[in-house]
Coordinates of C-alpha atoms and ligand atoms in Angstrom, one line a residue:
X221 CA 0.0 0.0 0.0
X222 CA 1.2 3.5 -0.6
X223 CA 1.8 5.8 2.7
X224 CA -1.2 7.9 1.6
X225 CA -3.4 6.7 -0.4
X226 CA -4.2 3.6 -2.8
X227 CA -1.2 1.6 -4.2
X228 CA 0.3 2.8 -8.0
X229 CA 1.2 0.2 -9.1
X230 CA 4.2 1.0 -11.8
X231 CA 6.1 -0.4 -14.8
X232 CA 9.8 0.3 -16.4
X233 CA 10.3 -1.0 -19.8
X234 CA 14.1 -0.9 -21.9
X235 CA 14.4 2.5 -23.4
X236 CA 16.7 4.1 -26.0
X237 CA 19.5 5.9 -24.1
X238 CA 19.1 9.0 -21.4
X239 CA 19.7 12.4 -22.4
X240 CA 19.5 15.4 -21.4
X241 CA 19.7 17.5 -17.8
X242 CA 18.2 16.2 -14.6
X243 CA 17.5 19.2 -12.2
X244 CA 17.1 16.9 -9.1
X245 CA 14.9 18.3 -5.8
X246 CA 16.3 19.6 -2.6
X247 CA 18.3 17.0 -0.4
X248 CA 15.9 15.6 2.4
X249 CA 18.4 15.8 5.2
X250 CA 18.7 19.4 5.0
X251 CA 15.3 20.2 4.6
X252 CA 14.7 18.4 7.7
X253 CA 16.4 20.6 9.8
X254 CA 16.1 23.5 7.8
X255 CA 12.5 23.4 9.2
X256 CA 13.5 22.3 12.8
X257 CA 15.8 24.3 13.1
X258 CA 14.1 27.3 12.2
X259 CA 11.4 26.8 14.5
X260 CA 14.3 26.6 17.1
X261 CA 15.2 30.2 16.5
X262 CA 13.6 33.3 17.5
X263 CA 13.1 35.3 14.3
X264 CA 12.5 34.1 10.2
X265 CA 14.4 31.9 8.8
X266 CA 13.8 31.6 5.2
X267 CA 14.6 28.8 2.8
X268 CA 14.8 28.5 -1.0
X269 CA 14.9 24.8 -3.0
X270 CA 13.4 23.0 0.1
X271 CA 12.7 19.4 -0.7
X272 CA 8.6 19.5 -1.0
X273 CA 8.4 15.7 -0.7
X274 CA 5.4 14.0 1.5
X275 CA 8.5 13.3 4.4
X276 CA 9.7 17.2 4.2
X277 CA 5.7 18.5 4.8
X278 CA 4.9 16.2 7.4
X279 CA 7.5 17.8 9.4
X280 CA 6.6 21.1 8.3
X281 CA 3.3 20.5 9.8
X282 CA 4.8 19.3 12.6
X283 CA 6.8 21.9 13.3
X284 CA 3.1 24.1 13.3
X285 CA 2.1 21.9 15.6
X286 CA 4.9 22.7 18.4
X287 CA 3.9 26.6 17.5
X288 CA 6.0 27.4 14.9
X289 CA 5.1 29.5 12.4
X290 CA 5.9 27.7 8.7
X291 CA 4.6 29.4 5.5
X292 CA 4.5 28.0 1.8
X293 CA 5.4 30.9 -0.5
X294 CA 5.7 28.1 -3.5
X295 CA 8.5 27.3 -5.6
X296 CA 10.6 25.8 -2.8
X297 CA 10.6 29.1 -1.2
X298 CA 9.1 28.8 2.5
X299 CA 9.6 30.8 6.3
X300 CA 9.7 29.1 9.4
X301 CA 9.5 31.9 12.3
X302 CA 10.7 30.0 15.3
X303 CA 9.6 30.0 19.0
X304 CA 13.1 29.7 20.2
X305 CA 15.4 27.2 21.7
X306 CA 12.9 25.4 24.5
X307 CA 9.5 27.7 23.2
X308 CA 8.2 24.4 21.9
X309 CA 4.1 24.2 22.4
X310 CA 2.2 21.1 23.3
X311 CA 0.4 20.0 20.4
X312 CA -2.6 19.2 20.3
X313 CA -3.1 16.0 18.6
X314 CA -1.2 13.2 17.3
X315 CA 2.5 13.5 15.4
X316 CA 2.0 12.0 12.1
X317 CA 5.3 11.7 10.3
X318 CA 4.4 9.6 7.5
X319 CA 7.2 7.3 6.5
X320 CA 9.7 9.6 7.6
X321 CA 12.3 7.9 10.2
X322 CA 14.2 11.2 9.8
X323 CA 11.3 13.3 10.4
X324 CA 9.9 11.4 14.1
X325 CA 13.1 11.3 15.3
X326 CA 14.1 14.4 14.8
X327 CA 11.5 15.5 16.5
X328 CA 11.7 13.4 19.1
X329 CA 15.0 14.9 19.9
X330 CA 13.9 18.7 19.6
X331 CA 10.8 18.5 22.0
X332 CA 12.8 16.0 24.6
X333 CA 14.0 18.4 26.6
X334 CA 10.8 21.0 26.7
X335 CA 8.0 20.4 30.2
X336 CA 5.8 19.0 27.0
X337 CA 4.1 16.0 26.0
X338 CA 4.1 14.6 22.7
X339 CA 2.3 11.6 20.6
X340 CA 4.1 10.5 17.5
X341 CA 2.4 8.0 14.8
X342 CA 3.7 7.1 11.2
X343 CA 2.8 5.0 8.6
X344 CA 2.7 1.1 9.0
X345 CA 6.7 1.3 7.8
X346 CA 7.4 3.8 10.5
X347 CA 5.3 2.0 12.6
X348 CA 7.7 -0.9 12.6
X349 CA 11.2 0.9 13.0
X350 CA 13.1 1.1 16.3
X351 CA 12.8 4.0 18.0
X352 CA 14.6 2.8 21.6
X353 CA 18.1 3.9 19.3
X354 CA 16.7 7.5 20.1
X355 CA 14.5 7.2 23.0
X356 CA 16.8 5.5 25.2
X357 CA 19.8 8.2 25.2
X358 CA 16.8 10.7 25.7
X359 CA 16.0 9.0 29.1
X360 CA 19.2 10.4 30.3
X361 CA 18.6 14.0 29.8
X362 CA 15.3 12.7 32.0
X363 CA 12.8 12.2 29.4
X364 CA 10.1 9.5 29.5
X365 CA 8.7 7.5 26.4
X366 CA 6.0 5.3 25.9
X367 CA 5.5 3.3 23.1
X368 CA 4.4 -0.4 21.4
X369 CA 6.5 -3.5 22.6
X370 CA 9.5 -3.4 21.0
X371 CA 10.0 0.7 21.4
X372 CA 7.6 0.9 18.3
X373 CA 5.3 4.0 16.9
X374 CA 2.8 4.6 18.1
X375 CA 4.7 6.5 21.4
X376 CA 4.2 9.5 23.8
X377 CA 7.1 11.2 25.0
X378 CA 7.2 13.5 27.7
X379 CA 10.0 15.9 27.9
X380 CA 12.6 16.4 30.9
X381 CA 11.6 19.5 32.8
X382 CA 14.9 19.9 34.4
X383 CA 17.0 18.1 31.5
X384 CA 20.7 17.5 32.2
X385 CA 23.0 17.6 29.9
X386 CA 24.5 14.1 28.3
X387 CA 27.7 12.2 27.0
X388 CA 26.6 9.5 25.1
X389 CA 28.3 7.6 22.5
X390 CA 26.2 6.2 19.5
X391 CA 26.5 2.4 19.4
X392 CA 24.8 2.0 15.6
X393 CA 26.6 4.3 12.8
X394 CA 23.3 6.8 12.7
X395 CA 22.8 10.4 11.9
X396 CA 19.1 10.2 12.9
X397 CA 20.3 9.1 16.4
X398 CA 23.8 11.6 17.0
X399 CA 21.1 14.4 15.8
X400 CA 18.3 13.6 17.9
X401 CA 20.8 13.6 21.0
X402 CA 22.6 17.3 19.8
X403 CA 18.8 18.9 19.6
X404 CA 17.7 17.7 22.7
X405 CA 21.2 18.7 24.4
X406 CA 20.0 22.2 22.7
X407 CA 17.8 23.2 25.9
X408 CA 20.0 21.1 28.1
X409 CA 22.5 22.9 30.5
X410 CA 26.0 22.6 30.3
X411 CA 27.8 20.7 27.5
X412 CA 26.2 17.9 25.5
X413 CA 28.8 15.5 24.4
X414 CA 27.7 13.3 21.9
X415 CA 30.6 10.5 20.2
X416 CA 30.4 8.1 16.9
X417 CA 32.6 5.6 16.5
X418 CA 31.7 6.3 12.5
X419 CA 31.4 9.9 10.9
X420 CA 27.7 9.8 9.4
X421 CA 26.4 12.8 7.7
X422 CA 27.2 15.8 9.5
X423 CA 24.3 18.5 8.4
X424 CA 23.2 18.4 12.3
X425 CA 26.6 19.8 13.1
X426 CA 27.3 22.3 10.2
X427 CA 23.6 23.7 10.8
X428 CA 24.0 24.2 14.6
X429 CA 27.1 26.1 13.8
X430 CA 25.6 28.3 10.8
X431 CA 22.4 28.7 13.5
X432 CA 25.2 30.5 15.9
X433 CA 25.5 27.7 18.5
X434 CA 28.6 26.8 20.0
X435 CA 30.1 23.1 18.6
X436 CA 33.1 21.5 18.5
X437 CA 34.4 18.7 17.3
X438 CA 37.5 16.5 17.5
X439 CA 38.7 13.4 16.1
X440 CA 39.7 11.1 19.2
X441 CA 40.5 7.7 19.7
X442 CA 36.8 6.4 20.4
X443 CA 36.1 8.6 17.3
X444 CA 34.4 11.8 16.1
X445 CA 33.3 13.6 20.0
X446 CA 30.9 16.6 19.0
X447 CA 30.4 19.1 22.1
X448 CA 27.8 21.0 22.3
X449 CA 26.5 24.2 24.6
X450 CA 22.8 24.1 25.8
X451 CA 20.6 27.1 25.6
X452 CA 21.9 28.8 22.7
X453 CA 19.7 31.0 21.5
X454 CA 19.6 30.5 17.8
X455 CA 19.9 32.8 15.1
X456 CA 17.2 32.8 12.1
X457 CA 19.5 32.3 9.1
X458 CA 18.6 32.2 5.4
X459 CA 19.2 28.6 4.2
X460 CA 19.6 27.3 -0.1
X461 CA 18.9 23.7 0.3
X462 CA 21.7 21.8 -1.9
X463 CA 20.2 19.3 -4.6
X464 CA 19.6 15.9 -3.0
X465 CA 22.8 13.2 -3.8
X466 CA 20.8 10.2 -2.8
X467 CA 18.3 11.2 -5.6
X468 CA 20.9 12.1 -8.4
X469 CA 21.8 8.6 -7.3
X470 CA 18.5 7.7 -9.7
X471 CA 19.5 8.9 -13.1
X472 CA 23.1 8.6 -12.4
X473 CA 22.9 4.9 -12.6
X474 CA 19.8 4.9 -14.7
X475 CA 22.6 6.5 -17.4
X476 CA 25.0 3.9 -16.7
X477 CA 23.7 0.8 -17.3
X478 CA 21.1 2.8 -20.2
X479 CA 23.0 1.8 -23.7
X480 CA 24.0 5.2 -25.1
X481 CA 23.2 7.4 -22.1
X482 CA 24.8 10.5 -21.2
X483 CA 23.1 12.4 -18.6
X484 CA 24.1 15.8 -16.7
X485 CA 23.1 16.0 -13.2
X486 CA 24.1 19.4 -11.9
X487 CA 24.6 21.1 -8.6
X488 CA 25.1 18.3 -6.6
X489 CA 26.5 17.8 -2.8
X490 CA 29.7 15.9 -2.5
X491 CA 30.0 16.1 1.1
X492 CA 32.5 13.4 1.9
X493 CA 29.7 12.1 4.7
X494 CA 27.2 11.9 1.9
X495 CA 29.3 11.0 -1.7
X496 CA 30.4 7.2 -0.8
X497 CA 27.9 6.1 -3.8
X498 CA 29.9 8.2 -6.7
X499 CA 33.5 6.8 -5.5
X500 CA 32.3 3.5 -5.5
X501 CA 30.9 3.9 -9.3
X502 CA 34.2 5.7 -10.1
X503 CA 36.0 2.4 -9.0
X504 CA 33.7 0.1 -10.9
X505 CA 34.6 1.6 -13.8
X506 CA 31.8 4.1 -14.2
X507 CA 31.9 7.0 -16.6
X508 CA 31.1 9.6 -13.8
X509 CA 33.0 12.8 -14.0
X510 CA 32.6 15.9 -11.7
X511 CA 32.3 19.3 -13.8
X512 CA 32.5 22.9 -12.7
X513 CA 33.4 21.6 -9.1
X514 CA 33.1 24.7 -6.5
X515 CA 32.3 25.6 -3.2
X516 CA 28.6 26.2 -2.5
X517 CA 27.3 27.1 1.5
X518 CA 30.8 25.7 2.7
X519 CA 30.5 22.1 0.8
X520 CA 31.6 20.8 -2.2
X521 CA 29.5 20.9 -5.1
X522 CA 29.9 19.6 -8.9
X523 CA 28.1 19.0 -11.8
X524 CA 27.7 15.0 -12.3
X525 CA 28.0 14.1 -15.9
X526 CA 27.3 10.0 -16.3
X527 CA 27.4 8.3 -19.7
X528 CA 26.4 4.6 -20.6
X529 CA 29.4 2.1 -19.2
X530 CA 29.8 -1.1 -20.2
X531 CA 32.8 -2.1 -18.9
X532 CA 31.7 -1.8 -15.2
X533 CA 33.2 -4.5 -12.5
X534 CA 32.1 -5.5 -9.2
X535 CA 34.0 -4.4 -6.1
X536 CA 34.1 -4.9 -2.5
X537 CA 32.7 -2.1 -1.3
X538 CA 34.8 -1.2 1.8
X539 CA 32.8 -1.3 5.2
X540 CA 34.2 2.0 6.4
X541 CA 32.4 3.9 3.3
X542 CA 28.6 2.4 4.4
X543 CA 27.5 5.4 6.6
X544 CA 28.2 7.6 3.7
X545 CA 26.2 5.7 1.1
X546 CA 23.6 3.7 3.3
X547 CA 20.6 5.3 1.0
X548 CA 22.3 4.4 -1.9
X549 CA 23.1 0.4 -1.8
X550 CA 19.7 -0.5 -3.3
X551 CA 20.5 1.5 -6.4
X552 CA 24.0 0.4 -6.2
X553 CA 22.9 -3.4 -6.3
X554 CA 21.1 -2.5 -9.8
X555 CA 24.0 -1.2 -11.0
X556 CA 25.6 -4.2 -9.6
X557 CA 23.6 -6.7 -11.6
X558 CA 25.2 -5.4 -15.1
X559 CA 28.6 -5.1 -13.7
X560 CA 31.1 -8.2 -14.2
X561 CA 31.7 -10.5 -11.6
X562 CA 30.8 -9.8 -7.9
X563 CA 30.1 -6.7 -6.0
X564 CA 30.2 -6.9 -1.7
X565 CA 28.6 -5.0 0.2
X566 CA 29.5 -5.4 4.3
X567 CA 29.2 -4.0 7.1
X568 CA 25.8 -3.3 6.0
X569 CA 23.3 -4.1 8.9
X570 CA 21.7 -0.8 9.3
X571 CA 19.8 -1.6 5.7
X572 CA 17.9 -4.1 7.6
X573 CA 16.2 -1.7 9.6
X574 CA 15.3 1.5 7.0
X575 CA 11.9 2.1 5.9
X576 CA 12.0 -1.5 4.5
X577 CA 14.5 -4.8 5.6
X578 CA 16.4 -3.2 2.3
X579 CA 18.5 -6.2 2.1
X580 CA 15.5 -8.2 2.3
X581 CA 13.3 -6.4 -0.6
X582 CA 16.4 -6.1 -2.7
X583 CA 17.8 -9.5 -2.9
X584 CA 14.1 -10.9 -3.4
X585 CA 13.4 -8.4 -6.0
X586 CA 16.8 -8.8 -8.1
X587 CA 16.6 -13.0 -7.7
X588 CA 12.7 -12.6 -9.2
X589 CA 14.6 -10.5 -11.9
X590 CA 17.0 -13.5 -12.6
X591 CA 19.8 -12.2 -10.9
X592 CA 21.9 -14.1 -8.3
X593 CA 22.1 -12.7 -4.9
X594 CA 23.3 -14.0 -1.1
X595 CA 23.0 -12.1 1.9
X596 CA 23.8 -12.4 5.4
X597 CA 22.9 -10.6 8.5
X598 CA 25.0 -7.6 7.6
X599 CA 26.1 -8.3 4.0
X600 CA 25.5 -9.0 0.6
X601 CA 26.4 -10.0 -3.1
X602 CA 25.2 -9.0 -6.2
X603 CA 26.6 -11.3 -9.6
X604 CA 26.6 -9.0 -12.6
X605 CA 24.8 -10.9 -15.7
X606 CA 26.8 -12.1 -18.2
X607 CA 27.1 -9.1 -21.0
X608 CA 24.8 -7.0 -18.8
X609 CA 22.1 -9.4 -20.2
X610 CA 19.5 -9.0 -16.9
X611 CA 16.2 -11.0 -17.7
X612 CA 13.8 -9.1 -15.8
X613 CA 9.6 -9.2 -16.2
X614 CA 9.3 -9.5 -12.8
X615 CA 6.6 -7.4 -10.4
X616 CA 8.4 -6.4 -7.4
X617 CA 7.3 -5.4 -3.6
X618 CA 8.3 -2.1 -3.0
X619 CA 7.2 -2.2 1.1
X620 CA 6.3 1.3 1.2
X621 CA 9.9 1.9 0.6
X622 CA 10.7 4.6 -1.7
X623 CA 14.2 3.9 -2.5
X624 CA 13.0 0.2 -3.3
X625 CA 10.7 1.2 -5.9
X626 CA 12.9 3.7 -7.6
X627 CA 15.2 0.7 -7.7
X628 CA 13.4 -1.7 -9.6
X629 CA 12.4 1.2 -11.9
X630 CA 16.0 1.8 -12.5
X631 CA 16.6 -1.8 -13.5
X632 CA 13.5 -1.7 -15.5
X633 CA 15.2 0.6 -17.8
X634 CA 17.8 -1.9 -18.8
X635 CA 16.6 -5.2 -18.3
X636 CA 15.4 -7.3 -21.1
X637 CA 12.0 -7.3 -20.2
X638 CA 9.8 -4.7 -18.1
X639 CA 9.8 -4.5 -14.2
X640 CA 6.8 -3.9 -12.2
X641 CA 6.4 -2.6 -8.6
X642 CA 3.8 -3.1 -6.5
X643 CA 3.4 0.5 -5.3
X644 CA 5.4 3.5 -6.7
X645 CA 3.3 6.1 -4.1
X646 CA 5.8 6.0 -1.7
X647 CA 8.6 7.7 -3.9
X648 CA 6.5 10.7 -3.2
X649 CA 8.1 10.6 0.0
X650 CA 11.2 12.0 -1.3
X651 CA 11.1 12.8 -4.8
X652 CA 7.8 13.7 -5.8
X653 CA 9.4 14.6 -9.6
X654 CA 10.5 11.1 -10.3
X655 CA 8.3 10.4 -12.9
X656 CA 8.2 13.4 -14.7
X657 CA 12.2 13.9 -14.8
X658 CA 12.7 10.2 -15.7
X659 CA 10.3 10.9 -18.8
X660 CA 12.2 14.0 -20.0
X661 CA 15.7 12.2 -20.1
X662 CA 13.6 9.5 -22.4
X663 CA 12.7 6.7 -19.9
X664 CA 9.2 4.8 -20.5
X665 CA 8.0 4.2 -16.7
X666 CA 3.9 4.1 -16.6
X667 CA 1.4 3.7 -13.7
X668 CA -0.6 0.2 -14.4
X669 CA -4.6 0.5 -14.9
X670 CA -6.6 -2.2 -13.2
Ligands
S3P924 C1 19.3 10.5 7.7 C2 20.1 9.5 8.2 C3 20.1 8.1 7.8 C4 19.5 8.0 6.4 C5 18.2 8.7 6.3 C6 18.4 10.2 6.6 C7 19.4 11.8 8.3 O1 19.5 7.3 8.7 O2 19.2 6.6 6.1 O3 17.6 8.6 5.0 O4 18.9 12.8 7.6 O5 19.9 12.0 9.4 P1 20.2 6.7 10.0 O6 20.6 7.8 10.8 O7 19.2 5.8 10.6 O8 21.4 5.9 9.4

């Protein structure tokens, strides 16, 4: 089923080759926190290219719900004037953040440390994912959560009244979890102290410090130790949201494996915490090349030009790079399946728990597409087709996963015969223009009639 709505069903069928320029939305991440942060501040913070996806607005909504006050001006332009670090409002009714893990936990973070109560729902896929990861290193600034067995949505969270600040160290590689602890140290006293063993995106920390709070952080020998000073008082800031590089990730590899493609993708993030997919490519043998590289908001940015490569090889994908490409290994496992030989993938067991088991809906969705595939707890292979010759004419369960189903549409557009998901509604989630910039680089993806 789709997260709102009936599913849309959708087939990819072979296409002649991708052309053209693919103007890709806002990166999710940012727009996130764009919004939380903003309503963090006293003052307007505006933002231009936020990411209008269905994951974005519910936490725009959100945010309206705590008492900011968020305005649409249209075109990606929008305001969030803030009620301040600790101004948070109790809302009135139930949280509903969609499908968006980033989104509830976020949140969970911001309001932990506010004398407020909160109730926080999703969607049946949110529904399922573990929240204890955020709600237990909330307990020790003194907030209380209730939720389904298993630390499952729907939960009420009531927020320390006399929060203390926190070390904690992250024991999974997440930037959902290291976030939610820095925005609930926010309205802590004192230093929050926050440690990962393994950098993951660092947007949390780069925002704080554009917002005007006071962060450090240090490489030590347990790893990255980000210090943080409660009861800042924020400063509204004007924020460009950088175009999203886990959805250039789409028609990047829809060009590579597309005979004759050659497809520009420009203005594109290559934040080292964020860029692990294009490396890995590069090694594979991909035709990806970064043009009119420059310096956009204090990170890297290029153009991403990526033509049809048919001499691609599989790699082992070294385990230290996951955290920076974790979105990106169900796209990568296409592009796998018309490289020669085998492609690895360890260290991986955080895919197991995203808005799908993405090990899980992969592996069964590439095997039903004739393609040979083991996996393990935290791993997985992927054995390119001879010639790049991938049968397909399989219909595959996208389980309200949007990165699954943009997958299988990927491989759709290369295989020999057309791929079908189950539901493509949930790519609304974060890139509502899927469909319409596929189409314009020449890609044949329709929505099945009953
Ligand atoms: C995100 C962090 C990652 C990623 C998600 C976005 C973020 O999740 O998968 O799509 O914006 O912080 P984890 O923190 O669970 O790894």
């Amino acid at each position: 089923m789709s997260s709102h709505g009936a599913p849309i069903p959708m087939t990819s069928r072979a296409c002649g080759p991708l052309k053209g320029e693919a103007q890709v939305p806002g990166d999710k991440s940012i727009s996130h926190r764009s919004l939380i942060l903003g309503a963090m501040c006293i003052g307007e913070t505006t933002i231009t290219g936020l990411l209008e996806g269905q994951d974005v607005l519910d936490t725009a909504r959100a945010m309206r719900a705590f008492g900011a006050e968020v305005t649409d001006h249209g075109g990606g332009r929008w305001s969030v004037i803030g009620v301040g670090v600790g101004g948070f409002a109790e809302p009135d009714g139930v949280i509903d953040c969609g499908n968006s893990g980033t989104g509830v936990r976020l949140i969970m973070g911001a309001m932990a440390t506010s004398p407020i109560a909160a109730t926080f729902s999703g969607d049946a896929s949110l529904n399922g994912r573990p929240m204890a990861r955020v709600t237990d290193p909330l307990a020790l600034f003194g907030t209380q959560a209730v939720g389904r067995t298993g630390g499952r949505l729907p939960m009420t969270v009531v927020g320390a009244a006399d929060p203390v600040p926190v070390r904690y160290t992250v024991p999974v590689p997440s930037a959902q979890v290291k976030s939610a602890v820095l925005l609930a140290g926010l309205n802590a006293p004192g230093q929050t102290v926050v440690i990962e063993a393994e950098a993951t995106r660092d947007h949390t920390e780069r925002m704080l410090a554009g917002f005007g709070a006071e962060i450090s952080v240090v490489e030590t020998a347990e790893g990255r130790e980000i210090k943080l000073t409660g009861q800042p008082e924020l400063q509204a800031q004007h924020i460009d949201v950088p175009r999203d590089p886990s959805s250039a990730a789409f028609p990047v590899c829809a060009a590579l494996i597309v005979p004759g493609s050659d497809v520009l993708v420009p203005g594109i993030g290559l934040n080292p915490t964020r860029a692990g997919l294009f490396t890995t490519l590069r090694e594979m043998g991909a035709d990806l090349t970064y043009e009119n590289e420059r310096e956009e908001g204090g990170e890297p940015v290029a153009d991403l030009r990526a033509r049809f490569s048919p001499d691609m090889k599989g790699i082992e994908v070294p385990p230290a790079r996951a955290a920076s490409m974790i979105d990106e290994y169900p796209v990568l496992s296409v592009v796998a399946a018309f490289a020669a030989g085998q492609t690895v993938m360890r260290g991986v067991k955080e895919l197991r728990v995203k808005e799908s088991d993405r090990i899980d809906a992969m592996a069964t969705g590439l095997r039903a597409n004739g393609i040979t595939v083991e996996d393990g707890p935290d791993w997985w292979t992927v054995t390119g087709a001879v010639h790049g010759n991938v049968a397909g004419g399989a219909v595959c369960a996208s389980h309200l996963d949007h990165r699954i189903a943009m997958s299988f549409l990927i491989l759709g557009m290369a295989a020999n015969a057309p791929v079908s998901v189950d539901d493509g509604g949930p790519i609304a989630t974060s890139f509502p223009i899927f469909e319409p910039l596929m189409a314009k680089l020449g890609a044949q993806v329709s929505r099945d009639t009953a």
